[in-house]
């Protein structure tokens, strides 16, 4: 079993290695900040640091640093490219040790043509769409900020994609995927319903969080594998009457909402567990009693997708 990848939430964002300074002798890994082009001496020290602490290291590369520097980060499992990069020439130098790549906010679509396809398991993007891409055969987790409908083609091409987190997306329909099992929609801005869910036949977990302008959920009858549905700020969805249409729904989470129990009363006899945080504690208690189900902790999973704020 592969080790858990380091994240800023656990390593912290204070660099232990900065270009032009000696590495922190006490560090056992952490954040390496290559915010300016390293000298030959810097690269020697970086190589020594990664030989010793590579598996516990995140490498952050500044927007003005040429990506040929990636030739020298062998041993690190995570690379973060700062936003605002003008060129992605050299992306093909990404070493095999890198299992997670994060690309910060980019104003325009960029090419993934040089991205090595064989070892990435996790990818984080902040852009409307990407160009010149192919399947990444090991990619299981994708976190995407500001994705538009044009980005859906990338999602569809990924043969092993297990979970997808979309933050502040501008999609008007859900992207199609024959294999996707877990989807979270954090503050979608253009979805008026869960239009397109019929093209996600393997989906078992869905979270919808504070949508803007969502008129209704839409029918979930085609979501034949959906077992868990989490709604955060559900009062932002005008019509919740479609919840009961999911044929295999077992777990419902309703968190941080200004609603009482009324929209959920028709789920009696359908669920095996729930997590309710309604407008009042009394309303949540009444809903548990009405449905006759036990409390089950809601798995929110958003920390799996995004390292950048």
Short mmCIF file of N, CA and C in Angstrom, two decimals, residues 121-271:
data_model
loop_
_atom_site.label_atom_id
_atom_site.label_comp_id
_atom_site.label_asym_id
_atom_site.label_seq_id
_atom_site.Cartn_x
_atom_site.Cartn_y
_atom_site.Cartn_z
N UNK A 121 -1.33 10.32 -9.92
CA UNK A 121 -2.53 9.77 -9.31
C UNK A 121 -3.51 10.86 -8.91
N UNK A 122 -2.99 12.06 -8.65
CA UNK A 122 -3.83 13.17 -8.22
C UNK A 122 -3.43 14.43 -8.98
N UNK A 123 -4.43 15.25 -9.32
CA UNK A 123 -4.18 16.46 -10.09
C UNK A 123 -5.10 17.56 -9.57
N UNK A 124 -4.54 18.76 -9.40
CA UNK A 124 -5.33 19.92 -8.99
C UNK A 124 -5.12 21.03 -10.01
N UNK A 125 -6.21 21.58 -10.54
CA UNK A 125 -6.16 22.61 -11.56
C UNK A 125 -6.98 23.81 -11.14
N UNK A 126 -6.54 25.00 -11.54
CA UNK A 126 -7.32 26.22 -11.36
C UNK A 126 -7.32 26.97 -12.70
N UNK A 127 -8.24 26.61 -13.55
CA UNK A 127 -8.33 27.16 -14.91
C UNK A 127 -9.69 26.75 -15.46
N UNK A 128 -10.19 27.46 -16.46
CA UNK A 128 -11.49 27.11 -17.03
C UNK A 128 -11.42 25.79 -17.80
N UNK A 129 -10.34 25.59 -18.55
CA UNK A 129 -10.19 24.37 -19.34
C UNK A 129 -8.73 24.15 -19.68
N UNK A 130 -8.41 22.97 -20.21
CA UNK A 130 -7.05 22.64 -20.64
C UNK A 130 -7.11 22.15 -22.08
N UNK A 131 -5.95 22.14 -22.73
CA UNK A 131 -5.90 21.70 -24.12
C UNK A 131 -4.87 20.60 -24.29
N UNK A 132 -4.95 19.91 -25.42
CA UNK A 132 -3.96 18.91 -25.82
C UNK A 132 -3.68 17.90 -24.71
N UNK A 133 -4.72 17.20 -24.32
CA UNK A 133 -4.58 16.23 -23.23
C UNK A 133 -4.95 14.84 -23.72
N UNK A 134 -4.57 13.88 -22.95
CA UNK A 134 -4.95 12.50 -23.22
C UNK A 134 -5.31 11.82 -21.92
N UNK A 135 -5.52 10.52 -21.95
CA UNK A 135 -5.83 9.79 -20.71
C UNK A 135 -4.60 9.68 -19.82
N UNK A 136 -4.83 9.81 -18.52
CA UNK A 136 -3.80 9.58 -17.51
C UNK A 136 -4.19 8.30 -16.80
N UNK A 137 -3.57 7.18 -17.11
CA UNK A 137 -4.08 5.88 -16.70
C UNK A 137 -4.09 5.60 -15.21
N UNK A 138 -3.37 6.40 -14.40
CA UNK A 138 -3.37 6.18 -12.95
C UNK A 138 -4.12 7.27 -12.18
N UNK A 139 -4.67 8.25 -12.88
CA UNK A 139 -5.31 9.38 -12.21
C UNK A 139 -6.60 8.93 -11.53
N UNK A 140 -6.65 9.13 -10.19
CA UNK A 140 -7.83 8.74 -9.42
C UNK A 140 -8.55 9.94 -8.80
N UNK A 141 -7.82 11.00 -8.49
CA UNK A 141 -8.40 12.15 -7.80
C UNK A 141 -8.10 13.42 -8.59
N UNK A 142 -9.15 14.18 -8.88
CA UNK A 142 -9.01 15.44 -9.62
C UNK A 142 -9.76 16.53 -8.87
N UNK A 143 -9.05 17.59 -8.50
CA UNK A 143 -9.66 18.77 -7.92
C UNK A 143 -9.54 19.92 -8.90
N UNK A 144 -10.67 20.55 -9.25
CA UNK A 144 -10.65 21.55 -10.32
C UNK A 144 -11.41 22.78 -9.86
N UNK A 145 -10.74 23.92 -9.86
CA UNK A 145 -11.34 25.20 -9.53
C UNK A 145 -11.64 25.96 -10.82
N UNK A 146 -12.85 26.52 -10.92
CA UNK A 146 -13.31 27.35 -12.05
C UNK A 146 -13.51 26.57 -13.34
N UNK A 147 -13.74 25.27 -13.28
CA UNK A 147 -13.95 24.52 -14.50
C UNK A 147 -15.20 24.99 -15.23
N UNK A 148 -15.10 25.15 -16.55
CA UNK A 148 -16.24 25.46 -17.41
C UNK A 148 -16.61 24.20 -18.20
N UNK A 149 -17.68 24.27 -18.97
CA UNK A 149 -18.13 23.09 -19.71
C UNK A 149 -17.05 22.51 -20.61
N UNK A 150 -16.16 23.37 -21.13
CA UNK A 150 -15.10 22.89 -22.02
C UNK A 150 -14.14 21.94 -21.31
N UNK A 151 -14.08 22.01 -19.99
CA UNK A 151 -13.19 21.13 -19.25
C UNK A 151 -13.72 19.71 -19.10
N UNK A 152 -15.00 19.51 -19.40
CA UNK A 152 -15.60 18.20 -19.20
C UNK A 152 -14.96 17.12 -20.06
N UNK A 153 -14.44 17.50 -21.22
CA UNK A 153 -13.82 16.52 -22.12
C UNK A 153 -12.62 15.86 -21.45
N UNK A 154 -11.87 16.61 -20.65
CA UNK A 154 -10.73 16.04 -19.94
C UNK A 154 -11.21 14.99 -18.93
N UNK A 155 -12.25 15.32 -18.19
CA UNK A 155 -12.80 14.38 -17.21
C UNK A 155 -13.22 13.08 -17.89
N UNK A 156 -13.92 13.19 -18.99
CA UNK A 156 -14.44 12.01 -19.69
C UNK A 156 -13.33 11.10 -20.18
N UNK A 157 -12.16 11.66 -20.50
CA UNK A 157 -11.06 10.86 -21.06
C UNK A 157 -10.31 10.05 -20.01
N UNK A 158 -10.57 10.27 -18.73
CA UNK A 158 -9.75 9.63 -17.69
C UNK A 158 -10.32 8.27 -17.30
N UNK A 159 -9.60 7.18 -17.58
CA UNK A 159 -10.18 5.84 -17.45
C UNK A 159 -10.29 5.30 -16.03
N UNK A 160 -9.56 5.90 -15.08
CA UNK A 160 -9.58 5.38 -13.70
C UNK A 160 -9.99 6.44 -12.69
N UNK A 161 -10.60 7.54 -13.15
CA UNK A 161 -10.94 8.64 -12.25
C UNK A 161 -11.99 8.19 -11.24
N UNK A 162 -11.61 8.24 -9.96
CA UNK A 162 -12.48 7.75 -8.89
C UNK A 162 -13.26 8.88 -8.23
N UNK A 163 -12.61 10.03 -8.05
CA UNK A 163 -13.27 11.13 -7.35
C UNK A 163 -12.90 12.47 -7.96
N UNK A 164 -13.91 13.36 -8.01
CA UNK A 164 -13.76 14.66 -8.64
C UNK A 164 -14.35 15.72 -7.73
N UNK A 165 -13.55 16.75 -7.45
CA UNK A 165 -14.02 17.89 -6.68
C UNK A 165 -14.00 19.13 -7.55
N UNK A 166 -15.15 19.77 -7.73
CA UNK A 166 -15.24 21.00 -8.53
C UNK A 166 -15.57 22.15 -7.60
N UNK A 167 -14.73 23.18 -7.63
CA UNK A 167 -14.89 24.34 -6.77
C UNK A 167 -15.14 25.58 -7.62
N UNK A 168 -16.22 26.31 -7.29
CA UNK A 168 -16.58 27.53 -8.01
C UNK A 168 -16.63 27.26 -9.52
N UNK A 169 -17.22 26.14 -9.90
CA UNK A 169 -17.27 25.79 -11.32
C UNK A 169 -18.29 26.65 -12.05
N UNK A 170 -18.10 26.75 -13.38
CA UNK A 170 -19.05 27.45 -14.24
C UNK A 170 -19.72 26.48 -15.21
N UNK A 171 -19.74 25.20 -14.85
CA UNK A 171 -20.39 24.21 -15.72
C UNK A 171 -21.90 24.39 -15.69
N UNK A 172 -22.55 24.06 -16.80
CA UNK A 172 -24.01 24.10 -16.88
C UNK A 172 -24.62 22.70 -16.85
N UNK A 173 -23.78 21.68 -16.96
CA UNK A 173 -24.21 20.29 -16.80
C UNK A 173 -23.05 19.49 -16.22
N UNK A 174 -23.35 18.37 -15.61
CA UNK A 174 -22.31 17.56 -15.00
C UNK A 174 -21.48 16.87 -16.09
N UNK A 175 -20.16 16.76 -15.88
CA UNK A 175 -19.33 16.08 -16.88
C UNK A 175 -19.61 14.59 -16.89
N UNK A 176 -19.52 13.98 -18.06
CA UNK A 176 -19.80 12.55 -18.20
C UNK A 176 -18.58 11.73 -17.82
N UNK A 177 -18.81 10.61 -17.14
CA UNK A 177 -17.74 9.67 -16.82
C UNK A 177 -18.37 8.31 -16.51
N UNK A 178 -17.85 7.29 -17.14
CA UNK A 178 -18.37 5.94 -16.91
C UNK A 178 -17.86 5.34 -15.62
N UNK A 179 -16.79 5.93 -15.03
CA UNK A 179 -16.12 5.30 -13.89
C UNK A 179 -16.17 6.13 -12.61
N UNK A 180 -16.52 7.41 -12.69
CA UNK A 180 -16.47 8.29 -11.52
C UNK A 180 -17.42 7.82 -10.42
N UNK A 181 -16.90 7.72 -9.18
CA UNK A 181 -17.71 7.24 -8.06
C UNK A 181 -18.05 8.31 -7.04
N UNK A 182 -17.20 9.35 -6.92
CA UNK A 182 -17.43 10.38 -5.89
C UNK A 182 -17.29 11.76 -6.53
N UNK A 183 -18.29 12.61 -6.28
CA UNK A 183 -18.31 13.95 -6.87
C UNK A 183 -18.72 14.95 -5.81
N UNK A 184 -17.94 16.04 -5.67
CA UNK A 184 -18.36 17.13 -4.81
C UNK A 184 -18.42 18.41 -5.64
N UNK A 185 -19.47 19.18 -5.43
CA UNK A 185 -19.71 20.43 -6.13
C UNK A 185 -19.71 21.54 -5.10
N UNK A 186 -18.60 22.25 -5.00
CA UNK A 186 -18.46 23.32 -4.02
C UNK A 186 -18.78 24.66 -4.67
N UNK A 187 -19.85 25.28 -4.26
CA UNK A 187 -20.28 26.59 -4.76
C UNK A 187 -20.33 26.67 -6.29
N UNK A 188 -21.03 25.77 -6.95
CA UNK A 188 -21.19 25.90 -8.40
C UNK A 188 -21.99 27.17 -8.72
N UNK A 189 -21.63 27.84 -9.81
CA UNK A 189 -22.23 29.15 -10.10
C UNK A 189 -23.26 29.11 -11.23
N UNK A 190 -23.25 28.05 -12.06
CA UNK A 190 -24.12 28.06 -13.24
C UNK A 190 -25.06 26.85 -13.32
N UNK A 191 -24.95 25.91 -12.43
CA UNK A 191 -25.83 24.73 -12.46
C UNK A 191 -27.23 25.11 -11.97
N UNK A 192 -28.25 24.89 -12.79
CA UNK A 192 -29.62 25.12 -12.35
C UNK A 192 -30.25 23.83 -11.84
N UNK A 193 -29.61 22.70 -12.14
CA UNK A 193 -30.03 21.39 -11.64
C UNK A 193 -28.86 20.44 -11.82
N UNK A 194 -29.04 19.19 -11.41
CA UNK A 194 -28.00 18.18 -11.60
C UNK A 194 -28.15 17.54 -12.98
N UNK A 195 -28.32 18.39 -13.97
CA UNK A 195 -28.46 17.96 -15.35
C UNK A 195 -27.20 17.23 -15.80
N UNK A 196 -27.35 16.03 -16.35
CA UNK A 196 -26.22 15.23 -16.79
C UNK A 196 -25.86 14.10 -15.86
N UNK A 197 -26.58 13.96 -14.75
CA UNK A 197 -26.23 12.90 -13.79
C UNK A 197 -26.47 11.51 -14.38
N UNK A 198 -27.27 11.42 -15.41
CA UNK A 198 -27.50 10.14 -16.06
C UNK A 198 -26.24 9.61 -16.75
N UNK A 199 -25.25 10.48 -16.99
CA UNK A 199 -23.99 10.06 -17.62
C UNK A 199 -22.93 9.72 -16.58
N UNK A 200 -23.36 9.51 -15.32
CA UNK A 200 -22.45 9.11 -14.24
C UNK A 200 -22.99 7.82 -13.61
N UNK A 201 -22.96 6.71 -14.34
CA UNK A 201 -23.61 5.48 -13.87
C UNK A 201 -22.98 4.84 -12.65
N UNK A 202 -21.69 5.15 -12.37
CA UNK A 202 -20.99 4.52 -11.24
C UNK A 202 -21.01 5.39 -9.99
N UNK A 203 -21.66 6.56 -10.04
CA UNK A 203 -21.60 7.52 -8.94
C UNK A 203 -22.29 6.99 -7.69
N UNK A 204 -21.54 6.90 -6.58
CA UNK A 204 -22.10 6.43 -5.31
C UNK A 204 -22.22 7.54 -4.27
N UNK A 205 -21.43 8.62 -4.44
CA UNK A 205 -21.34 9.69 -3.44
C UNK A 205 -21.44 11.03 -4.15
N UNK A 206 -22.34 11.89 -3.65
CA UNK A 206 -22.51 13.22 -4.25
C UNK A 206 -22.69 14.24 -3.14
N UNK A 207 -21.92 15.32 -3.22
CA UNK A 207 -22.08 16.44 -2.30
C UNK A 207 -22.34 17.71 -3.11
N UNK A 208 -23.38 18.44 -2.73
CA UNK A 208 -23.69 19.73 -3.35
C UNK A 208 -23.63 20.78 -2.25
N UNK A 209 -22.77 21.77 -2.43
CA UNK A 209 -22.46 22.72 -1.37
C UNK A 209 -22.70 24.15 -1.85
N UNK A 210 -23.69 24.81 -1.27
CA UNK A 210 -23.96 26.24 -1.49
C UNK A 210 -23.99 26.63 -2.96
N UNK A 211 -24.85 25.99 -3.75
CA UNK A 211 -24.93 26.38 -5.16
C UNK A 211 -25.55 27.77 -5.31
N UNK A 212 -25.21 28.43 -6.38
CA UNK A 212 -25.76 29.75 -6.67
C UNK A 212 -26.78 29.63 -7.79
N UNK A 213 -28.06 29.87 -7.47
CA UNK A 213 -29.09 29.87 -8.50
C UNK A 213 -29.58 28.50 -8.92
N UNK A 214 -29.39 27.47 -8.08
CA UNK A 214 -29.89 26.14 -8.45
C UNK A 214 -31.39 26.08 -8.20
N UNK A 215 -32.15 25.85 -9.24
CA UNK A 215 -33.61 25.88 -9.15
C UNK A 215 -34.17 24.60 -8.54
N UNK A 216 -33.56 23.47 -8.86
CA UNK A 216 -34.00 22.19 -8.30
C UNK A 216 -32.87 21.18 -8.45
N UNK A 217 -32.97 20.08 -7.71
CA UNK A 217 -31.99 19.03 -7.89
C UNK A 217 -32.12 18.39 -9.27
N UNK A 218 -33.34 18.18 -9.69
CA UNK A 218 -33.58 17.41 -10.91
C UNK A 218 -33.71 15.94 -10.56
N UNK A 219 -34.30 15.17 -11.43
CA UNK A 219 -34.53 13.75 -11.17
C UNK A 219 -33.21 13.01 -10.95
N UNK A 220 -33.20 12.17 -9.92
CA UNK A 220 -32.05 11.33 -9.62
C UNK A 220 -32.33 9.87 -9.96
N UNK A 221 -33.39 9.63 -10.70
CA UNK A 221 -33.79 8.25 -11.00
C UNK A 221 -32.73 7.51 -11.81
N UNK A 222 -31.94 8.24 -12.61
CA UNK A 222 -30.89 7.60 -13.42
C UNK A 222 -29.61 7.38 -12.63
N UNK A 223 -29.55 7.92 -11.42
CA UNK A 223 -28.36 7.74 -10.57
C UNK A 223 -28.48 6.41 -9.86
N UNK A 224 -28.33 5.34 -10.61
CA UNK A 224 -28.69 4.00 -10.13
C UNK A 224 -27.76 3.47 -9.05
N UNK A 225 -26.56 4.06 -8.89
CA UNK A 225 -25.62 3.58 -7.87
C UNK A 225 -25.51 4.54 -6.69
N UNK A 226 -26.19 5.68 -6.72
CA UNK A 226 -26.02 6.71 -5.70
C UNK A 226 -26.54 6.23 -4.34
N UNK A 227 -25.63 6.19 -3.35
CA UNK A 227 -25.97 5.74 -2.00
C UNK A 227 -25.93 6.88 -0.99
N UNK A 228 -25.04 7.86 -1.20
CA UNK A 228 -24.86 8.94 -0.24
C UNK A 228 -25.03 10.29 -0.93
N UNK A 229 -25.90 11.14 -0.34
CA UNK A 229 -26.12 12.48 -0.85
C UNK A 229 -25.94 13.47 0.30
N UNK A 230 -25.03 14.42 0.14
CA UNK A 230 -24.81 15.45 1.14
C UNK A 230 -25.21 16.81 0.54
N UNK A 231 -26.04 17.54 1.27
CA UNK A 231 -26.47 18.86 0.85
C UNK A 231 -26.03 19.86 1.91
N UNK A 232 -25.16 20.77 1.55
CA UNK A 232 -24.69 21.82 2.46
C UNK A 232 -25.32 23.14 2.00
N UNK A 233 -25.92 23.87 2.96
CA UNK A 233 -26.71 25.07 2.61
C UNK A 233 -27.82 24.70 1.63
N UNK A 234 -28.57 23.68 1.98
CA UNK A 234 -29.63 23.18 1.08
C UNK A 234 -30.70 24.21 0.81
N UNK A 235 -30.84 25.23 1.68
CA UNK A 235 -31.85 26.26 1.44
C UNK A 235 -31.57 27.06 0.18
N UNK A 236 -30.38 26.93 -0.38
CA UNK A 236 -30.07 27.62 -1.63
C UNK A 236 -30.62 26.88 -2.85
N UNK A 237 -31.14 25.70 -2.66
CA UNK A 237 -31.76 24.94 -3.75
C UNK A 237 -33.27 25.13 -3.63
N UNK A 238 -33.87 25.72 -4.65
CA UNK A 238 -35.27 26.13 -4.55
C UNK A 238 -36.23 24.95 -4.38
N UNK A 239 -35.96 23.84 -5.05
CA UNK A 239 -36.88 22.70 -5.05
C UNK A 239 -36.10 21.43 -4.73
N UNK A 240 -36.41 20.82 -3.58
CA UNK A 240 -35.72 19.61 -3.14
C UNK A 240 -36.57 18.36 -3.30
N UNK A 241 -37.64 18.45 -4.04
CA UNK A 241 -38.60 17.34 -4.10
C UNK A 241 -38.05 16.10 -4.80
N UNK A 242 -36.92 16.23 -5.50
CA UNK A 242 -36.38 15.08 -6.25
C UNK A 242 -35.49 14.16 -5.43
N UNK A 243 -35.22 14.49 -4.17
CA UNK A 243 -34.29 13.67 -3.38
C UNK A 243 -34.70 12.20 -3.38
N UNK A 244 -35.97 11.95 -3.18
CA UNK A 244 -36.44 10.57 -3.07
C UNK A 244 -36.40 9.78 -4.35
N UNK A 245 -36.04 10.39 -5.47
CA UNK A 245 -36.03 9.67 -6.75
C UNK A 245 -34.77 8.84 -6.96
N UNK A 246 -33.77 8.99 -6.10
CA UNK A 246 -32.55 8.17 -6.22
C UNK A 246 -32.86 6.76 -5.74
N UNK A 247 -32.79 5.75 -6.60
CA UNK A 247 -33.29 4.42 -6.25
C UNK A 247 -32.56 3.70 -5.13
N UNK A 248 -31.25 3.96 -4.93
CA UNK A 248 -30.49 3.23 -3.92
C UNK A 248 -30.00 4.13 -2.79
N UNK A 249 -30.56 5.32 -2.65
CA UNK A 249 -30.10 6.26 -1.64
C UNK A 249 -30.29 5.67 -0.24
N UNK A 250 -29.19 5.66 0.55
CA UNK A 250 -29.22 5.13 1.91
C UNK A 250 -28.88 6.18 2.95
N UNK A 251 -28.00 7.11 2.60
CA UNK A 251 -27.49 8.08 3.55
C UNK A 251 -27.73 9.50 3.02
N UNK A 252 -28.35 10.34 3.86
CA UNK A 252 -28.58 11.73 3.50
C UNK A 252 -27.97 12.62 4.57
N UNK A 253 -27.15 13.58 4.14
CA UNK A 253 -26.63 14.60 5.04
C UNK A 253 -27.19 15.95 4.64
N UNK A 254 -27.77 16.67 5.59
CA UNK A 254 -28.28 18.02 5.33
C UNK A 254 -27.62 18.91 6.38
N UNK A 255 -26.65 19.72 5.94
CA UNK A 255 -25.80 20.44 6.88
C UNK A 255 -25.86 21.95 6.62
N UNK A 256 -25.83 22.72 7.71
CA UNK A 256 -25.73 24.17 7.59
C UNK A 256 -26.87 24.79 6.81
N UNK A 257 -28.08 24.30 6.99
CA UNK A 257 -29.20 24.82 6.21
C UNK A 257 -30.15 25.62 7.10
N UNK A 258 -30.93 26.48 6.47
CA UNK A 258 -31.91 27.30 7.18
C UNK A 258 -33.31 26.70 7.08
N UNK A 259 -33.38 25.43 6.72
CA UNK A 259 -34.67 24.75 6.54
C UNK A 259 -35.06 23.97 7.79
N UNK A 260 -36.36 23.69 7.90
CA UNK A 260 -36.83 22.75 8.91
C UNK A 260 -36.95 21.37 8.26
N UNK A 261 -37.67 20.46 8.89
CA UNK A 261 -37.72 19.09 8.41
C UNK A 261 -38.67 18.85 7.25
N UNK A 262 -39.51 19.82 6.92
CA UNK A 262 -40.59 19.60 5.95
C UNK A 262 -40.15 19.03 4.61
N UNK A 263 -39.09 19.53 3.95
CA UNK A 263 -38.74 19.00 2.62
C UNK A 263 -38.27 17.55 2.62
N UNK A 264 -38.03 16.98 3.79
CA UNK A 264 -37.42 15.66 3.86
C UNK A 264 -38.35 14.59 4.45
N UNK A 265 -39.57 14.95 4.76
CA UNK A 265 -40.48 14.02 5.42
C UNK A 265 -40.86 12.85 4.52
N UNK A 266 -40.86 13.05 3.21
CA UNK A 266 -41.29 11.98 2.30
C UNK A 266 -40.23 10.90 2.11
N UNK A 267 -39.11 10.99 2.84
CA UNK A 267 -38.06 9.98 2.73
C UNK A 267 -38.25 8.85 3.74
N UNK A 268 -39.37 8.84 4.42
CA UNK A 268 -39.64 7.79 5.41
C UNK A 268 -39.58 6.41 4.76
N UNK A 269 -38.82 5.51 5.39
CA UNK A 269 -38.70 4.15 4.90
C UNK A 269 -37.63 3.96 3.84
N UNK A 270 -36.94 5.01 3.47
CA UNK A 270 -35.98 4.91 2.38
C UNK A 270 -34.53 4.87 2.87
N UNK A 271 -34.21 5.60 3.93
CA UNK A 271 -32.84 5.78 4.36
C UNK A 271 -32.45 4.82 5.48
#
